[in-house]
Amino acid sequence: MKLVITIFLSVATTLAIAQYQSKSSGNWNNPSTWEGNVVPNSSTADIEILSGHTITLNTSVSVRNITITNGSLILGSNTIAIYGNLGGLQRNNMSSNTNTELQLLGGDEVAPFEFPANIEKLKKLVINRKQGAISYHSIDLDDGVPADGIVLVLTHGILYMYDASIVYLNSKQIQADIPCSDSSHIDGIVQRNIPKNSGVYTFPVGNKGFCRPFGVGLQNGNSDNINQVQFLYETPVQHDNINYNNLPGGIIQYFYWKHTVVSGGNPQRRLHYSYDDFPGVDSDERTESMTLANSNGSSAWDKATTPWTVNDNSKWVQFDNANASNSEYWTLGSVLSEINYENLHLPIELVTFWARLFDELRVELHWVTAQEVNNHYFVVHRSLNGIDFTPIDTIMSQGNSAEFSYYEYLDEVLFAETSILYYVLRQVDMNGDFTESHVIEVLLPQKQTQEIKPLDCKPLQGAIYIQIDTEQRPVSNIIVCDMQGNVHYELSDFSEMTSQFQVLIPVAGNKIYVVYIRYGDIYTSQRMMVR
């Protein structure tokens, strides 16, 4: 029994969150840099850099959350593993160089990591968190390539590249094959430099939760053969303009690739697919019908004269050698009229569900569905502890659709006492059947708070009593909620109140409640048990 207790206490200690604040500018591993003279280095360490301090990372470390309130963090030629997120008014003051290794780790509920503006170059990037990462600027992974050529490890989580930003993999020393999957890929543009006669190089691209890699090989070419690839899970351009003489079975109608030869020789192309892309079509039918179809964006979709091979075990179709086509748009086409790709329809599914902090009082939720049929509505559930979820709103379906449907919802979180909110999305069919999404997590900023004075608020039998001198302490908002986030009382209009405001709020007994009172810019809170 003693052994069991000892192990339990050890685990509990490991899970405790430790808070660290900078005391002065200096090296990370110098104790005098931190309040308490303790160097932070664990997956449960929350650090805050303030007072204009500049911290230089001179050793490899692990942290949970980093808040740069007023200062900067220079990563240098080291490895930093982040299990939480980066925040603060000066979050963009975290900078890297070509020898920095950044590891974005954490559980399924950790919010996406948003790249700060000064993380532009890295030696290596590792993503192993379900919600992935987001960047609004290009990321360069080709200047400090390690000896093994591994600069990008996509274990779990998607790297979303917004605003036409690019992941640069221009070094020929980078590994040829970069493993990826539906849950781990790059949603955006990838650029690679393809060496001659070195096999097919993978572009680990995907879109809207679907990974469909693209391969490029070179038999001839220049010293630099720069290629860009992006995968788009949407209706192809010119989708109804098809040369049916060469493609009697049409083309896939719900995804395509954009492949640009920036410089260099004619490439050999490889298109990857999933068996799920072909409902009702077996292996022999795929092998006999599939080819590479292309269009320049204005011409009809057609097949090239270059011979091709379908490898259904490895799930790709490729040209047998270089192809001289300058067309940028590529997808899968059928050379058999009896196997018509245009009649293929995918099942209904939730493609993606994610959230971000819109401002300090609101959370913005986004989700995308594909091929909606018989979908009635969605219910958004919120939790303060990740266990007890409460429905907060219902959003009706946009109706049956063969295209992607996009939804968003803005959640007011003024009363959230916790620093983390959790959400689950329930999708309900017309017949009442439902499915639930994964849990997502949103970090909230730390508000300026203080405890409510005992005279202001106290629990009674089956009620909460609040009394405030509004002349001495002008009030702008009062909210009472339970630990599941259900609001039991709310008041924001005090225009007709006397100087002595009093209210008795009946509530259910034997429950814990939180009272929030806002005095100007000060948020106050008090947790209490009502008998």
PDB file of N, CA, C and O in Angstrom, residues 326-386:
ATOM      1  N   ASN A 326       3.235  21.970 -69.257  1.00  0.00           N
ATOM      2  CA  ASN A 326       3.381  23.159 -68.423  1.00  0.00           C
ATOM      3  C   ASN A 326       2.122  23.449 -67.604  1.00  0.00           C
ATOM      4  O   ASN A 326       2.049  24.484 -66.935  1.00  0.00           O
ATOM      5  N   SER A 327       1.151  22.567 -67.668  1.00  0.00           N
ATOM      6  CA  SER A 327      -0.100  22.784 -66.934  1.00  0.00           C
ATOM      7  C   SER A 327       0.163  22.780 -65.429  1.00  0.00           C
ATOM      8  O   SER A 327       0.933  21.968 -64.911  1.00  0.00           O
ATOM      9  N   GLU A 328      -0.509  23.694 -64.725  1.00  0.00           N
ATOM     10  CA  GLU A 328      -0.320  23.804 -63.278  1.00  0.00           C
ATOM     11  C   GLU A 328      -1.304  22.954 -62.483  1.00  0.00           C
ATOM     12  O   GLU A 328      -1.035  22.627 -61.327  1.00  0.00           O
ATOM     13  N   TYR A 329      -2.435  22.602 -63.071  1.00  0.00           N
ATOM     14  CA  TYR A 329      -3.497  21.941 -62.310  1.00  0.00           C
ATOM     15  C   TYR A 329      -3.570  20.462 -62.670  1.00  0.00           C
ATOM     16  O   TYR A 329      -3.620  20.095 -63.855  1.00  0.00           O
ATOM     17  N   TRP A 330      -3.602  19.613 -61.620  1.00  0.00           N
ATOM     18  CA  TRP A 330      -3.557  18.169 -61.806  1.00  0.00           C
ATOM     19  C   TRP A 330      -4.571  17.488 -60.894  1.00  0.00           C
ATOM     20  O   TRP A 330      -4.804  17.919 -59.763  1.00  0.00           O
ATOM     21  N   THR A 331      -5.182  16.422 -61.410  1.00  0.00           N
ATOM     22  CA  THR A 331      -6.052  15.592 -60.590  1.00  0.00           C
ATOM     23  C   THR A 331      -6.124  14.204 -61.207  1.00  0.00           C
ATOM     24  O   THR A 331      -5.385  13.888 -62.149  1.00  0.00           O
ATOM     25  N   LEU A 332      -7.002  13.364 -60.678  1.00  0.00           N
ATOM     26  CA  LEU A 332      -7.140  11.990 -61.155  1.00  0.00           C
ATOM     27  C   LEU A 332      -8.260  11.916 -62.182  1.00  0.00           C
ATOM     28  O   LEU A 332      -9.349  12.450 -61.963  1.00  0.00           O
ATOM     29  N   GLY A 333      -7.980  11.257 -63.302  1.00  0.00           N
ATOM     30  CA  GLY A 333      -8.978  11.096 -64.351  1.00  0.00           C
ATOM     31  C   GLY A 333      -9.190   9.633 -64.684  1.00  0.00           C
ATOM     32  O   GLY A 333      -8.376   8.768 -64.330  1.00  0.00           O
ATOM     33  N   SER A 334     -10.305   9.349 -65.373  1.00  0.00           N
ATOM     34  CA  SER A 334     -10.649   7.973 -65.745  1.00  0.00           C
ATOM     35  C   SER A 334     -10.644   7.818 -67.264  1.00  0.00           C
ATOM     36  O   SER A 334     -11.261   8.618 -67.981  1.00  0.00           O
ATOM     37  N   VAL A 335      -9.957   6.767 -67.731  1.00  0.00           N
ATOM     38  CA  VAL A 335      -9.916   6.488 -69.172  1.00  0.00           C
ATOM     39  C   VAL A 335     -10.994   5.484 -69.573  1.00  0.00           C
ATOM     40  O   VAL A 335     -11.057   5.079 -70.733  1.00  0.00           O
ATOM     41  N   LEU A 336     -11.874   5.096 -68.623  1.00  0.00           N
ATOM     42  CA  LEU A 336     -12.942   4.137 -68.903  1.00  0.00           C
ATOM     43  C   LEU A 336     -14.297   4.784 -68.635  1.00  0.00           C
ATOM     44  O   LEU A 336     -14.561   5.266 -67.527  1.00  0.00           O
ATOM     45  N   SER A 337     -15.159   4.782 -69.634  1.00  0.00           N
ATOM     46  CA  SER A 337     -16.474   5.407 -69.477  1.00  0.00           C
ATOM     47  C   SER A 337     -17.327   4.683 -68.448  1.00  0.00           C
ATOM     48  O   SER A 337     -18.165   5.299 -67.778  1.00  0.00           O
ATOM     49  N   GLU A 338     -17.139   3.360 -68.310  1.00  0.00           N
ATOM     50  CA  GLU A 338     -17.954   2.601 -67.364  1.00  0.00           C
ATOM     51  C   GLU A 338     -17.539   2.834 -65.907  1.00  0.00           C
ATOM     52  O   GLU A 338     -18.253   2.433 -64.980  1.00  0.00           O
ATOM     53  N   ILE A 339     -16.390   3.453 -65.689  1.00  0.00           N
ATOM     54  CA  ILE A 339     -15.964   3.818 -64.328  1.00  0.00           C
ATOM     55  C   ILE A 339     -15.873   5.340 -64.293  1.00  0.00           C
ATOM     56  O   ILE A 339     -14.834   5.938 -64.576  1.00  0.00           O
ATOM     57  N   ASN A 340     -17.009   5.951 -63.978  1.00  0.00           N
ATOM     58  CA  ASN A 340     -17.152   7.399 -64.083  1.00  0.00           C
ATOM     59  C   ASN A 340     -16.785   8.060 -62.758  1.00  0.00           C
ATOM     60  O   ASN A 340     -17.473   7.901 -61.751  1.00  0.00           O
ATOM     61  N   TYR A 341     -15.692   8.814 -62.745  1.00  0.00           N
ATOM     62  CA  TYR A 341     -15.237   9.473 -61.520  1.00  0.00           C
ATOM     63  C   TYR A 341     -16.151  10.627 -61.113  1.00  0.00           C
ATOM     64  O   TYR A 341     -16.152  11.039 -59.950  1.00  0.00           O
ATOM     65  N   GLU A 342     -16.916  11.154 -62.042  1.00  0.00           N
ATOM     66  CA  GLU A 342     -17.759  12.305 -61.721  1.00  0.00           C
ATOM     67  C   GLU A 342     -18.992  11.906 -60.916  1.00  0.00           C
ATOM     68  O   GLU A 342     -19.679  12.774 -60.366  1.00  0.00           O
ATOM     69  N   ASN A 343     -19.277  10.618 -60.835  1.00  0.00           N
ATOM     70  CA  ASN A 343     -20.434  10.147 -60.074  1.00  0.00           C
ATOM     71  C   ASN A 343     -20.064   9.700 -58.664  1.00  0.00           C
ATOM     72  O   ASN A 343     -20.910   9.193 -57.930  1.00  0.00           O
ATOM     73  N   LEU A 344     -18.793   9.861 -58.284  1.00  0.00           N
ATOM     74  CA  LEU A 344     -18.360   9.447 -56.953  1.00  0.00           C
ATOM     75  C   LEU A 344     -18.784  10.485 -55.924  1.00  0.00           C
ATOM     76  O   LEU A 344     -18.623  11.688 -56.131  1.00  0.00           O
ATOM     77  N   HIS A 345     -19.337  10.035 -54.785  1.00  0.00           N
ATOM     78  CA  HIS A 345     -19.768  10.935 -53.715  1.00  0.00           C
ATOM     79  C   HIS A 345     -19.214  10.439 -52.392  1.00  0.00           C
ATOM     80  O   HIS A 345     -19.272   9.251 -52.084  1.00  0.00           O
ATOM     81  N   LEU A 346     -18.693  11.366 -51.602  1.00  0.00           N
ATOM     82  CA  LEU A 346     -18.111  11.015 -50.313  1.00  0.00           C
ATOM     83  C   LEU A 346     -19.167  11.046 -49.213  1.00  0.00           C
ATOM     84  O   LEU A 346     -20.162  11.754 -49.308  1.00  0.00           O
ATOM     85  N   PRO A 347     -18.962  10.274 -48.128  1.00  0.00           N
ATOM     86  CA  PRO A 347     -19.896  10.312 -47.002  1.00  0.00           C
ATOM     87  C   PRO A 347     -19.806  11.642 -46.253  1.00  0.00           C
ATOM     88  O   PRO A 347     -18.843  12.392 -46.393  1.00  0.00           O
ATOM     89  N   ILE A 348     -20.817  11.922 -45.425  1.00  0.00           N
ATOM     90  CA  ILE A 348     -20.817  13.139 -44.607  1.00  0.00           C
ATOM     91  C   ILE A 348     -19.756  13.003 -43.525  1.00  0.00           C
ATOM     92  O   ILE A 348     -19.599  11.948 -42.928  1.00  0.00           O
ATOM     93  N   GLU A 349     -19.042  14.087 -43.265  1.00  0.00           N
ATOM     94  CA  GLU A 349     -18.118  14.068 -42.147  1.00  0.00           C
ATOM     95  C   GLU A 349     -17.728  15.482 -41.750  1.00  0.00           C
ATOM     96  O   GLU A 349     -17.803  16.419 -42.544  1.00  0.00           O
ATOM     97  N   LEU A 350     -17.341  15.603 -40.483  1.00  0.00           N
ATOM     98  CA  LEU A 350     -16.805  16.861 -39.981  1.00  0.00           C
ATOM     99  C   LEU A 350     -15.334  16.911 -40.370  1.00  0.00           C
ATOM    100  O   LEU A 350     -14.531  16.106 -39.910  1.00  0.00           O
ATOM    101  N   VAL A 351     -14.993  17.857 -41.236  1.00  0.00           N
ATOM    102  CA  VAL A 351     -13.632  17.925 -41.752  1.00  0.00           C
ATOM    103  C   VAL A 351     -12.683  18.511 -40.718  1.00  0.00           C
ATOM    104  O   VAL A 351     -11.599  17.990 -40.476  1.00  0.00           O
ATOM    105  N   THR A 352     -13.087  19.614 -40.079  1.00  0.00           N
ATOM    106  CA  THR A 352     -12.209  20.250 -39.095  1.00  0.00           C
ATOM    107  C   THR A 352     -13.040  21.022 -38.086  1.00  0.00           C
ATOM    108  O   THR A 352     -14.149  21.471 -38.389  1.00  0.00           O
ATOM    109  N   PHE A 353     -12.513  21.145 -36.877  1.00  0.00           N
ATOM    110  CA  PHE A 353     -13.157  21.902 -35.803  1.00  0.00           C
ATOM    111  C   PHE A 353     -12.049  22.519 -34.967  1.00  0.00           C
ATOM    112  O   PHE A 353     -11.216  21.810 -34.409  1.00  0.00           O
ATOM    113  N   TRP A 354     -12.006  23.854 -34.909  1.00  0.00           N
ATOM    114  CA  TRP A 354     -10.949  24.519 -34.160  1.00  0.00           C
ATOM    115  C   TRP A 354     -11.465  25.845 -33.614  1.00  0.00           C
ATOM    116  O   TRP A 354     -12.537  26.312 -33.993  1.00  0.00           O
ATOM    117  N   ALA A 355     -10.698  26.435 -32.709  1.00  0.00           N
ATOM    118  CA  ALA A 355     -11.113  27.683 -32.069  1.00  0.00           C
ATOM    119  C   ALA A 355      -9.895  28.556 -31.820  1.00  0.00           C
ATOM    120  O   ALA A 355      -8.759  28.076 -31.751  1.00  0.00           O
ATOM    121  N   ARG A 356     -10.150  29.844 -31.684  1.00  0.00           N
ATOM    122  CA  ARG A 356      -9.084  30.782 -31.335  1.00  0.00           C
ATOM    123  C   ARG A 356      -9.680  31.893 -30.487  1.00  0.00           C
ATOM    124  O   ARG A 356     -10.896  32.145 -30.514  1.00  0.00           O
ATOM    125  N   LEU A 357      -8.823  32.572 -29.736  1.00  0.00           N
ATOM    126  CA  LEU A 357      -9.251  33.701 -28.923  1.00  0.00           C
ATOM    127  C   LEU A 357      -9.461  34.906 -29.827  1.00  0.00           C
ATOM    128  O   LEU A 357      -8.526  35.380 -30.474  1.00  0.00           O
ATOM    129  N   PHE A 358     -10.706  35.396 -29.910  1.00  0.00           N
ATOM    130  CA  PHE A 358     -11.027  36.545 -30.761  1.00  0.00           C
ATOM    131  C   PHE A 358     -10.579  37.844 -30.100  1.00  0.00           C
ATOM    132  O   PHE A 358      -9.977  38.706 -30.722  1.00  0.00           O
ATOM    133  N   ASP A 359     -10.915  38.004 -28.832  1.00  0.00           N
ATOM    134  CA  ASP A 359     -10.378  39.063 -27.988  1.00  0.00           C
ATOM    135  C   ASP A 359     -10.460  38.550 -26.562  1.00  0.00           C
ATOM    136  O   ASP A 359     -10.764  37.375 -26.335  1.00  0.00           O
ATOM    137  N   GLU A 360     -10.179  39.396 -25.576  1.00  0.00           N
ATOM    138  CA  GLU A 360     -10.082  38.884 -24.209  1.00  0.00           C
ATOM    139  C   GLU A 360     -11.414  38.406 -23.642  1.00  0.00           C
ATOM    140  O   GLU A 360     -11.446  37.731 -22.613  1.00  0.00           O
ATOM    141  N   LEU A 361     -12.528  38.722 -24.306  1.00  0.00           N
ATOM    142  CA  LEU A 361     -13.834  38.333 -23.785  1.00  0.00           C
ATOM    143  C   LEU A 361     -14.586  37.380 -24.700  1.00  0.00           C
ATOM    144  O   LEU A 361     -15.697  36.981 -24.382  1.00  0.00           O
ATOM    145  N   ARG A 362     -14.012  37.004 -25.859  1.00  0.00           N
ATOM    146  CA  ARG A 362     -14.749  36.170 -26.802  1.00  0.00           C
ATOM    147  C   ARG A 362     -13.841  35.122 -27.440  1.00  0.00           C
ATOM    148  O   ARG A 362     -12.675  35.389 -27.712  1.00  0.00           O
ATOM    149  N   VAL A 363     -14.434  33.935 -27.667  1.00  0.00           N
ATOM    150  CA  VAL A 363     -13.749  32.845 -28.354  1.00  0.00           C
ATOM    151  C   VAL A 363     -14.464  32.592 -29.675  1.00  0.00           C
ATOM    152  O   VAL A 363     -15.693  32.512 -29.726  1.00  0.00           O
ATOM    153  N   GLU A 364     -13.694  32.474 -30.747  1.00  0.00           N
ATOM    154  CA  GLU A 364     -14.242  32.254 -32.085  1.00  0.00           C
ATOM    155  C   GLU A 364     -14.045  30.788 -32.463  1.00  0.00           C
ATOM    156  O   GLU A 364     -12.917  30.302 -32.498  1.00  0.00           O
ATOM    157  N   LEU A 365     -15.150  30.081 -32.737  1.00  0.00           N
ATOM    158  CA  LEU A 365     -15.099  28.676 -33.120  1.00  0.00           C
ATOM    159  C   LEU A 365     -15.376  28.537 -34.617  1.00  0.00           C
ATOM    160  O   LEU A 365     -16.238  29.238 -35.160  1.00  0.00           O
ATOM    161  N   HIS A 366     -14.657  27.628 -35.262  1.00  0.00           N
ATOM    162  CA  HIS A 366     -14.818  27.374 -36.692  1.00  0.00           C
ATOM    163  C   HIS A 366     -14.941  25.874 -36.927  1.00  0.00           C
ATOM    164  O   HIS A 366     -14.254  25.083 -36.280  1.00  0.00           O
ATOM    165  N   TRP A 367     -15.803  25.490 -37.863  1.00  0.00           N
ATOM    166  CA  TRP A 367     -15.826  24.100 -38.296  1.00  0.00           C
ATOM    167  C   TRP A 367     -16.288  24.017 -39.747  1.00  0.00           C
ATOM    168  O   TRP A 367     -16.939  24.923 -40.269  1.00  0.00           O
ATOM    169  N   VAL A 368     -15.885  22.921 -40.389  1.00  0.00           N
ATOM    170  CA  VAL A 368     -16.170  22.701 -41.802  1.00  0.00           C
ATOM    171  C   VAL A 368     -16.737  21.296 -41.965  1.00  0.00           C
ATOM    172  O   VAL A 368     -16.221  20.336 -41.382  1.00  0.00           O
ATOM    173  N   THR A 369     -17.811  21.169 -42.746  1.00  0.00           N
ATOM    174  CA  THR A 369     -18.364  19.858 -43.058  1.00  0.00           C
ATOM    175  C   THR A 369     -18.243  19.602 -44.551  1.00  0.00           C
ATOM    176  O   THR A 369     -18.164  20.532 -45.351  1.00  0.00           O
ATOM    177  N   ALA A 370     -18.243  18.332 -44.919  1.00  0.00           N
ATOM    178  CA  ALA A 370     -18.177  17.946 -46.327  1.00  0.00           C
ATOM    179  C   ALA A 370     -19.403  17.103 -46.677  1.00  0.00           C
ATOM    180  O   ALA A 370     -19.805  16.236 -45.905  1.00  0.00           O
ATOM    181  N   GLN A 371     -19.986  17.368 -47.826  1.00  0.00           N
ATOM    182  CA  GLN A 371     -21.076  16.542 -48.351  1.00  0.00           C
ATOM    183  C   GLN A 371     -22.220  16.396 -47.341  1.00  0.00           C
ATOM    184  O   GLN A 371     -22.580  15.307 -46.944  1.00  0.00           O
ATOM    185  N   GLU A 372     -22.796  17.503 -46.889  1.00  0.00           N
ATOM    186  CA  GLU A 372     -23.868  17.426 -45.899  1.00  0.00           C
ATOM    187  C   GLU A 372     -25.146  16.843 -46.503  1.00  0.00           C
ATOM    188  O   GLU A 372     -25.665  17.358 -47.495  1.00  0.00           O
ATOM    189  N   VAL A 373     -25.621  15.777 -45.900  1.00  0.00           N
ATOM    190  CA  VAL A 373     -26.897  15.168 -46.266  1.00  0.00           C
ATOM    191  C   VAL A 373     -27.595  14.766 -44.968  1.00  0.00           C
ATOM    192  O   VAL A 373     -26.988  14.130 -44.106  1.00  0.00           O
ATOM    193  N   ASN A 374     -28.854  15.174 -44.803  1.00  0.00           N
ATOM    194  CA  ASN A 374     -29.651  14.785 -43.639  1.00  0.00           C
ATOM    195  C   ASN A 374     -29.110  15.370 -42.339  1.00  0.00           C
ATOM    196  O   ASN A 374     -29.382  14.878 -41.260  1.00  0.00           O
ATOM    197  N   ASN A 375     -28.334  16.439 -42.428  1.00  0.00           N
ATOM    198  CA  ASN A 375     -27.822  17.092 -41.220  1.00  0.00           C
ATOM    199  C   ASN A 375     -28.835  18.138 -40.759  1.00  0.00           C
ATOM    200  O   ASN A 375     -29.268  18.983 -41.545  1.00  0.00           O
ATOM    201  N   HIS A 376     -29.214  18.088 -39.473  1.00  0.00           N
ATOM    202  CA  HIS A 376     -30.245  18.984 -38.951  1.00  0.00           C
ATOM    203  C   HIS A 376     -29.636  20.231 -38.298  1.00  0.00           C
ATOM    204  O   HIS A 376     -29.931  21.355 -38.688  1.00  0.00           O
ATOM    205  N   TYR A 377     -28.793  20.034 -37.281  1.00  0.00           N
ATOM    206  CA  TYR A 377     -28.211  21.179 -36.585  1.00  0.00           C
ATOM    207  C   TYR A 377     -26.974  20.742 -35.804  1.00  0.00           C
ATOM    208  O   TYR A 377     -26.668  19.546 -35.683  1.00  0.00           O
ATOM    209  N   PHE A 378     -26.262  21.740 -35.266  1.00  0.00           N
ATOM    210  CA  PHE A 378     -25.097  21.518 -34.409  1.00  0.00           C
ATOM    211  C   PHE A 378     -25.382  22.115 -33.031  1.00  0.00           C
ATOM    212  O   PHE A 378     -26.084  23.123 -32.916  1.00  0.00           O
ATOM    213  N   VAL A 379     -24.816  21.506 -32.006  1.00  0.00           N
ATOM    214  CA  VAL A 379     -24.895  22.047 -30.654  1.00  0.00           C
ATOM    215  C   VAL A 379     -23.466  22.255 -30.149  1.00  0.00           C
ATOM    216  O   VAL A 379     -22.661  21.317 -30.140  1.00  0.00           O
ATOM    217  N   VAL A 380     -23.161  23.491 -29.745  1.00  0.00           N
ATOM    218  CA  VAL A 380     -21.849  23.804 -29.184  1.00  0.00           C
ATOM    219  C   VAL A 380     -21.903  23.588 -27.680  1.00  0.00           C
ATOM    220  O   VAL A 380     -22.783  24.115 -26.994  1.00  0.00           O
ATOM    221  N   HIS A 381     -20.972  22.781 -27.163  1.00  0.00           N
ATOM    222  CA  HIS A 381     -20.873  22.516 -25.726  1.00  0.00           C
ATOM    223  C   HIS A 381     -19.584  23.136 -25.187  1.00  0.00           C
ATOM    224  O   HIS A 381     -18.539  23.066 -25.831  1.00  0.00           O
ATOM    225  N   ARG A 382     -19.690  23.719 -23.986  1.00  0.00           N
ATOM    226  CA  ARG A 382     -18.532  24.333 -23.335  1.00  0.00           C
ATOM    227  C   ARG A 382     -18.300  23.695 -21.966  1.00  0.00           C
ATOM    228  O   ARG A 382     -19.240  23.256 -21.304  1.00  0.00           O
ATOM    229  N   SER A 383     -17.028  23.667 -21.552  1.00  0.00           N
ATOM    230  CA  SER A 383     -16.683  23.148 -20.229  1.00  0.00           C
ATOM    231  C   SER A 383     -15.577  24.001 -19.621  1.00  0.00           C
ATOM    232  O   SER A 383     -14.716  24.521 -20.337  1.00  0.00           O
ATOM    233  N   LEU A 384     -15.615  24.132 -18.297  1.00  0.00           N
ATOM    234  CA  LEU A 384     -14.557  24.842 -17.586  1.00  0.00           C
ATOM    235  C   LEU A 384     -13.463  23.907 -17.104  1.00  0.00           C
ATOM    236  O   LEU A 384     -12.379  24.361 -16.737  1.00  0.00           O
ATOM    237  N   ASN A 385     -13.752  22.595 -17.101  1.00  0.00           N
ATOM    238  CA  ASN A 385     -12.763  21.651 -16.570  1.00  0.00           C
ATOM    239  C   ASN A 385     -12.396  20.535 -17.539  1.00  0.00           C
ATOM    240  O   ASN A 385     -11.593  19.661 -17.204  1.00  0.00           O
ATOM    241  N   GLY A 386     -12.989  20.517 -18.736  1.00  0.00           N
ATOM    242  CA  GLY A 386     -12.676  19.482 -19.713  1.00  0.00           C
ATOM    243  C   GLY A 386     -13.415  18.184 -19.490  1.00  0.00           C
ATOM    244  O   GLY A 386     -13.209  17.221 -20.236  1.00  0.00           O
TER     245      GLY A 386
END
